[in-house]
Coordinates of C-alpha atoms in Angstrom, one line a residue:
X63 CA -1.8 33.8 38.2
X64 CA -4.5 31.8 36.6
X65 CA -5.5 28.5 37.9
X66 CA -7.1 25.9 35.5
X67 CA -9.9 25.6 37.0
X68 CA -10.3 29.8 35.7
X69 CA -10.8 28.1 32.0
X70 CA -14.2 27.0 30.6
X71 CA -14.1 23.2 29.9
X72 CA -15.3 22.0 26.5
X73 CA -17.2 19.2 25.1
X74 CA -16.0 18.8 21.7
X75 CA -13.0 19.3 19.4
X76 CA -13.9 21.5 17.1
X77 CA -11.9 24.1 15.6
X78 CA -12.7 26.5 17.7
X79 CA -11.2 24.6 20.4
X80 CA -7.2 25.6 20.2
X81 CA -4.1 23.3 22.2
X82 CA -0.7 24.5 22.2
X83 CA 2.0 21.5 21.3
X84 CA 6.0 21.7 21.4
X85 CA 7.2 18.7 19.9
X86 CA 10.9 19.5 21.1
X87 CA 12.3 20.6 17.7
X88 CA 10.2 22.7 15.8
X89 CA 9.0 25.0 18.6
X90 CA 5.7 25.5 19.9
X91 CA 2.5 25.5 17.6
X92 CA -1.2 26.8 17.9
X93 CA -3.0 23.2 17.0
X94 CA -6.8 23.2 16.5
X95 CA -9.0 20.7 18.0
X96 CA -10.0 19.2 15.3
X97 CA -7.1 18.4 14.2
X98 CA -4.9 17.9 17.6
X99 CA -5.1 13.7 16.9
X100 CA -3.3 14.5 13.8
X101 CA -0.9 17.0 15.2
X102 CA -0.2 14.0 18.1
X103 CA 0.2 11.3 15.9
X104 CA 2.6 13.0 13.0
X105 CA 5.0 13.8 15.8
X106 CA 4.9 10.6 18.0
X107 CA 7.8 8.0 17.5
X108 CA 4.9 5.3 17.3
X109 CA 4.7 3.8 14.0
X110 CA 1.3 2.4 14.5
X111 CA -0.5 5.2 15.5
X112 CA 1.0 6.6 12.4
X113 CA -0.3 3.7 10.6
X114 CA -3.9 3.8 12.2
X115 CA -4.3 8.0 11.9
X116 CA -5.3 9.6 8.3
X117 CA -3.4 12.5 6.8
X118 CA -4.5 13.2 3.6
X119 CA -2.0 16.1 3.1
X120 CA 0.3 17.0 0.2
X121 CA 3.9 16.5 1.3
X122 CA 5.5 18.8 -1.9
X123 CA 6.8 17.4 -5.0
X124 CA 10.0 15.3 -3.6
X125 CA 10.9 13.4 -0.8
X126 CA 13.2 15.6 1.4
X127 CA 16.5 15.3 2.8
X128 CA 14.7 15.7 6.1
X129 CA 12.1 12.8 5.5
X130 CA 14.7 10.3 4.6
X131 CA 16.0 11.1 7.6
X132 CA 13.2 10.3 9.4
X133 CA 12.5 7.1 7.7
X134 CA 15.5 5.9 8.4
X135 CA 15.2 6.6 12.4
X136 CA 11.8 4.6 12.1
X137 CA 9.9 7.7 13.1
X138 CA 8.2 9.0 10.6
X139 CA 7.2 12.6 12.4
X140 CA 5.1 14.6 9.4
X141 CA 4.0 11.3 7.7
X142 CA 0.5 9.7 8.1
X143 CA -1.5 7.8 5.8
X144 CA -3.2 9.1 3.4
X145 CA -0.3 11.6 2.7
X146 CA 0.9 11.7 -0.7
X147 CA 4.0 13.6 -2.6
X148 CA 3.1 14.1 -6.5
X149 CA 6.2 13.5 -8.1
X150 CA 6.3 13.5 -12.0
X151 CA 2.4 14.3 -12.9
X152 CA 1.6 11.0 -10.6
X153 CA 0.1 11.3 -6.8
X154 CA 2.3 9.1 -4.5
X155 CA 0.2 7.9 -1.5
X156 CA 1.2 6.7 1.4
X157 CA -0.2 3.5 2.2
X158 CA 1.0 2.2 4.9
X159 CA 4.1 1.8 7.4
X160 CA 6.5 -1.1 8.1
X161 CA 3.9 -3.4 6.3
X162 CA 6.8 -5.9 5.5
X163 CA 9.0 -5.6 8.4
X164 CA 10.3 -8.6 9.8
X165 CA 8.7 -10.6 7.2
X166 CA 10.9 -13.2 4.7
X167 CA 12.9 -16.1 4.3
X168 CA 15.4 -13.6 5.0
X169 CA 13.9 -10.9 7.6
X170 CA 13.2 -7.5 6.0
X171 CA 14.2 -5.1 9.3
X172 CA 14.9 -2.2 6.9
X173 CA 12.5 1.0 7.7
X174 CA 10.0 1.4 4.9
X175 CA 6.9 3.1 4.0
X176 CA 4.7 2.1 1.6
X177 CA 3.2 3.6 -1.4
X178 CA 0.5 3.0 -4.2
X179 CA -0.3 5.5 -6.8
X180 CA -3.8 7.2 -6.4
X181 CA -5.1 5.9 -10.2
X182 CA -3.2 3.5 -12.3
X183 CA -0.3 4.4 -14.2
X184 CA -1.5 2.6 -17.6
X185 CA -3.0 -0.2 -18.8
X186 CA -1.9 -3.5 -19.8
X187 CA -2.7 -7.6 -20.0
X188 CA -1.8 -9.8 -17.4
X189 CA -1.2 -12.7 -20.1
X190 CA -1.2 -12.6 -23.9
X191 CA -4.1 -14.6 -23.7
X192 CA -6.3 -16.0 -21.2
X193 CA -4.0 -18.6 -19.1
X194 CA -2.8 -18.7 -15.7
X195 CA 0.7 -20.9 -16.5
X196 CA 3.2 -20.1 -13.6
X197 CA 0.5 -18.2 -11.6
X198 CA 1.4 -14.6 -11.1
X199 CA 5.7 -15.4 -11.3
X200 CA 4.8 -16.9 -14.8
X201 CA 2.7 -14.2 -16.0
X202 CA 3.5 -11.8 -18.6
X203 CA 2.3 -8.5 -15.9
X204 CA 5.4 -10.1 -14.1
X205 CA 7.7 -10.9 -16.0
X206 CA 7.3 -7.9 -18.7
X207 CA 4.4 -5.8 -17.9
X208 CA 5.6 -3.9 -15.0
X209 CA 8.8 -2.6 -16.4
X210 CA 6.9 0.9 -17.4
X211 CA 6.0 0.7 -13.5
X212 CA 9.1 0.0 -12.1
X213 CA 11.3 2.6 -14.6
X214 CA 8.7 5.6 -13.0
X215 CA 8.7 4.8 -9.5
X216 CA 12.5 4.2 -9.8
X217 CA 12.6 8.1 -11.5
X218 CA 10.4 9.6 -9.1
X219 CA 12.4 8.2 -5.8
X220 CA 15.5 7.2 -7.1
X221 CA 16.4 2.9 -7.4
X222 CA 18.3 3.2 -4.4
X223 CA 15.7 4.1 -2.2
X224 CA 13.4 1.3 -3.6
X225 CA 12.9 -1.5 -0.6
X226 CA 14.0 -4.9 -2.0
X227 CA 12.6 -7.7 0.3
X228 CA 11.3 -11.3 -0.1
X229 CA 8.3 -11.8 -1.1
X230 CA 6.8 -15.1 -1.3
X231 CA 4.5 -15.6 -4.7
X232 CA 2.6 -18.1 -6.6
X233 CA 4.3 -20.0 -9.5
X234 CA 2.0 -22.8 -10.7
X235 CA -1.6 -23.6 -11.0
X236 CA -3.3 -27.0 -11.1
X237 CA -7.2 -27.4 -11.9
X238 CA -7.8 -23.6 -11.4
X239 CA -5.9 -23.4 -7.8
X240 CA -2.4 -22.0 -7.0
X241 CA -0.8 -25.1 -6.4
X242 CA 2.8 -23.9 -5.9
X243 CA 5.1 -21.2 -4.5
X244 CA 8.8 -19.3 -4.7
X245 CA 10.3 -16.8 -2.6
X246 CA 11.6 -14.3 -4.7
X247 CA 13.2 -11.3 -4.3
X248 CA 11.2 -8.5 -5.1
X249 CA 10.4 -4.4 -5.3
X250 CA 7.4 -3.7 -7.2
X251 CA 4.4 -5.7 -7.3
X252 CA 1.0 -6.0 -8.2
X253 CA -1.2 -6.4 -5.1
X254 CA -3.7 -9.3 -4.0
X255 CA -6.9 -9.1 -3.0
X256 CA -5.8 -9.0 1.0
X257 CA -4.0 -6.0 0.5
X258 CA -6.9 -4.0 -0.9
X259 CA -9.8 -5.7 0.5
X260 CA -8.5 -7.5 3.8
X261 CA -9.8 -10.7 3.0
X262 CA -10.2 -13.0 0.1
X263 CA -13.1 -12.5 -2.1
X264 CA -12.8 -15.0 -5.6
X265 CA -9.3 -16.4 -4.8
X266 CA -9.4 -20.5 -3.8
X267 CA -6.4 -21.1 -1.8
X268 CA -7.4 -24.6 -1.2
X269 CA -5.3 -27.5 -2.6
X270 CA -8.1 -29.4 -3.5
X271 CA -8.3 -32.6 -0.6
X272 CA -5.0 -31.5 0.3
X273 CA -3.7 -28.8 2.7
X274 CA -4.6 -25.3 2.4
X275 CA -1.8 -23.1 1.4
X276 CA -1.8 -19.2 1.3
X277 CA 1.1 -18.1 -1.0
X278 CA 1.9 -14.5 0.4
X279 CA 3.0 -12.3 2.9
X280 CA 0.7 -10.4 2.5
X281 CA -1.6 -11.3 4.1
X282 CA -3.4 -7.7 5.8
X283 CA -5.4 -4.6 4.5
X284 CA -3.2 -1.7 4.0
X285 CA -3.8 0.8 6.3
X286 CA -4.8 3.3 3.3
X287 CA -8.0 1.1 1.9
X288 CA -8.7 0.6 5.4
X289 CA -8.6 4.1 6.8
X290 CA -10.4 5.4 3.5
X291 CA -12.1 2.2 1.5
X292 CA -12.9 5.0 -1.5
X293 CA -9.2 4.8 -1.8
X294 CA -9.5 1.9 -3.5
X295 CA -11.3 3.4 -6.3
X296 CA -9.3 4.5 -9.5
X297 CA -9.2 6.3 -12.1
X298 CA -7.5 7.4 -15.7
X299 CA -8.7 10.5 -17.7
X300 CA -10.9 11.4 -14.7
X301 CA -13.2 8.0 -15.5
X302 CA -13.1 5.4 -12.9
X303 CA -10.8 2.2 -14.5
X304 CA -10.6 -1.5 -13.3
X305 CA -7.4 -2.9 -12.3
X306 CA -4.9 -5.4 -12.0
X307 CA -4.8 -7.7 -8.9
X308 CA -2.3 -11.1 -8.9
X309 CA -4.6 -13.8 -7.3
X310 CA -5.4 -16.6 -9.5
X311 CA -9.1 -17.3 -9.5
X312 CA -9.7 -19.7 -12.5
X313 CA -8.3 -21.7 -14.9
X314 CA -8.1 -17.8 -17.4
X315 CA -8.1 -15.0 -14.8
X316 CA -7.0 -13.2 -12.5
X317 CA -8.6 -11.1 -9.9
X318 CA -9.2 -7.8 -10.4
X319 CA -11.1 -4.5 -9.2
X320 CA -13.9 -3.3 -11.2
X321 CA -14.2 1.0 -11.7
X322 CA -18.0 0.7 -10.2
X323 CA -16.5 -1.2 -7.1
X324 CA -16.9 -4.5 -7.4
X325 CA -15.1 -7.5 -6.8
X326 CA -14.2 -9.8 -9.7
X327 CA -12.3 -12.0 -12.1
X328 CA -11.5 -11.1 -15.2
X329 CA -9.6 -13.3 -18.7
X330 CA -6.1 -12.3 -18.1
X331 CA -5.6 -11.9 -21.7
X332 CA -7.6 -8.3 -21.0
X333 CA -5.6 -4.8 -20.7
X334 CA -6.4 -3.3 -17.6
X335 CA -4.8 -1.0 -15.0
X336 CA -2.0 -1.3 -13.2
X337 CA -1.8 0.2 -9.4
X338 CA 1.5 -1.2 -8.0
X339 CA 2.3 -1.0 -4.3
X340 CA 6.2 -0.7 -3.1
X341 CA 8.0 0.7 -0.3
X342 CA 10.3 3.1 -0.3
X343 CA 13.7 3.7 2.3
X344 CA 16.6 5.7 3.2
X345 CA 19.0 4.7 0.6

């Protein structure tokens, strides 16, 4: 019988370096080395290493019976970020896991996992013109814009799996600042500059002399821009497009990502992309 000290040891996993893994239910698998991290991580029970480990894989063209089902037990075994589903001519990636959980004026404790289209879906003005009125809840993007969005995402996973939680959004601006705030409940929305870049970069959350107030929830970098910053890229037609973010950063824009990669404001009056982020859950 061998021993293990009869096998060579090795110094790196490459793919020449090969690991046997059972993960108690879909029998045993040859696992390269280079990709055994993966391999651990897509069957583990842990949803942050699923949150902190890149996938980058092509989950078919639906999400599956057996998916939902593991979505709803909170383990997401074959899911990683970076893992997409293309579902209507549109690549679904997954951007993260559980980033609302136990968030709210009312807790959200339903399982989710987040998604944001790889480019934007179309293009179109956050105002008619170039005002911030009502912040991002007053805005034209919010209150009309996103109806294309929402009627897609709802055909490609089905309303009912949609995650409805409270989110907590800016509805008023005074001398260029955010000034006020309403929890709302909500399903798709336009993201801020935290979600994409994990930090402010033009927004001014200060209330002048007063208090500082941040008006979100979300207030973290999605695993997906983290993981991969390139993610946060876009594109329509194959040419890399600007898009859409909600933070008010004057007194006649919003902020916004620039195709070249840049950080900016822009009139809100302008048509430019919209990249949503949602989650989605066992119905």
């Amino acid at each position: 019988m061998s021993k293990i000290t009869d096998y060579s040891s090795i110094n790196s996993l490459d793919s020449a370096a090969v690991f046997l893994l059972n993960n108690g239910t879909a029998g045993t698998k040859i696992i390269p080395g280079n990709k055994l991290a993966q391999a651990l991580a897509e069957i583990s029970d842990d949803v942050q290493l699923h949150r902190n480990t890149w996938g980058g894989r092509s989950l078919g063209t639906s999400v599956s019976a057996a998916q939902w089902a593991q979505i709803q037990a909170r383990t997401y075994h074959g899911m990683l970020v970076g893992d997409y589903w293309t579902i209507g001519g549109v690549k679904w990636v997954i951007a993260d896991f559980e980033y609302w959980y136990g968030c709210g004026d009312t807790e959200c404790t339903t399982p989710h996992v987040v998604i944001v289209p790889e480019d934007c879906l179309y293009n179109a003005k956050m105002n008619d013109s170039n005002i911030v009125t009502g912040a991002y809840v007053g805005s034209k993007m919010y209150t009309e814009n996103l109806a294309t969005a929402i009627s897609t995402i709802e055909t490609a996973f089905g309303s009912a799996h949609i995650l409805s939680h409270r989110e907590y959004f800016a509805n008023a601006v005074t001398d260029h600042r955010e000034t006020g705030h309403a929890w709302v409940d909500n399903k798709v929305q336009i993201m801020n500059e935290s979600m994409v870049y994990g930090g402010e970069k033009f927004h001014n959350q200060m209330q002048g002399t007063g208090w500082a107030e941040y008006h979100t929830i979300d207030k973290t970098q999605l695993a997906l821009f983290r993981l991969d910053p390139t993610k946060i890229v876009a594109r329509m037609s194959g040419g890399r497009v600007s898009w859409w973010l909600r933070d008010v950063v004057y007194s006649a824009a919003f902020a916004y990502v620039i195709g070249f990669g840049i950080a900016s404001g822009n009139g809100a009056g302008d048509s430019r992309g919209v990249r949503p982020a949602f989650g989605i859950c066992a119905a």
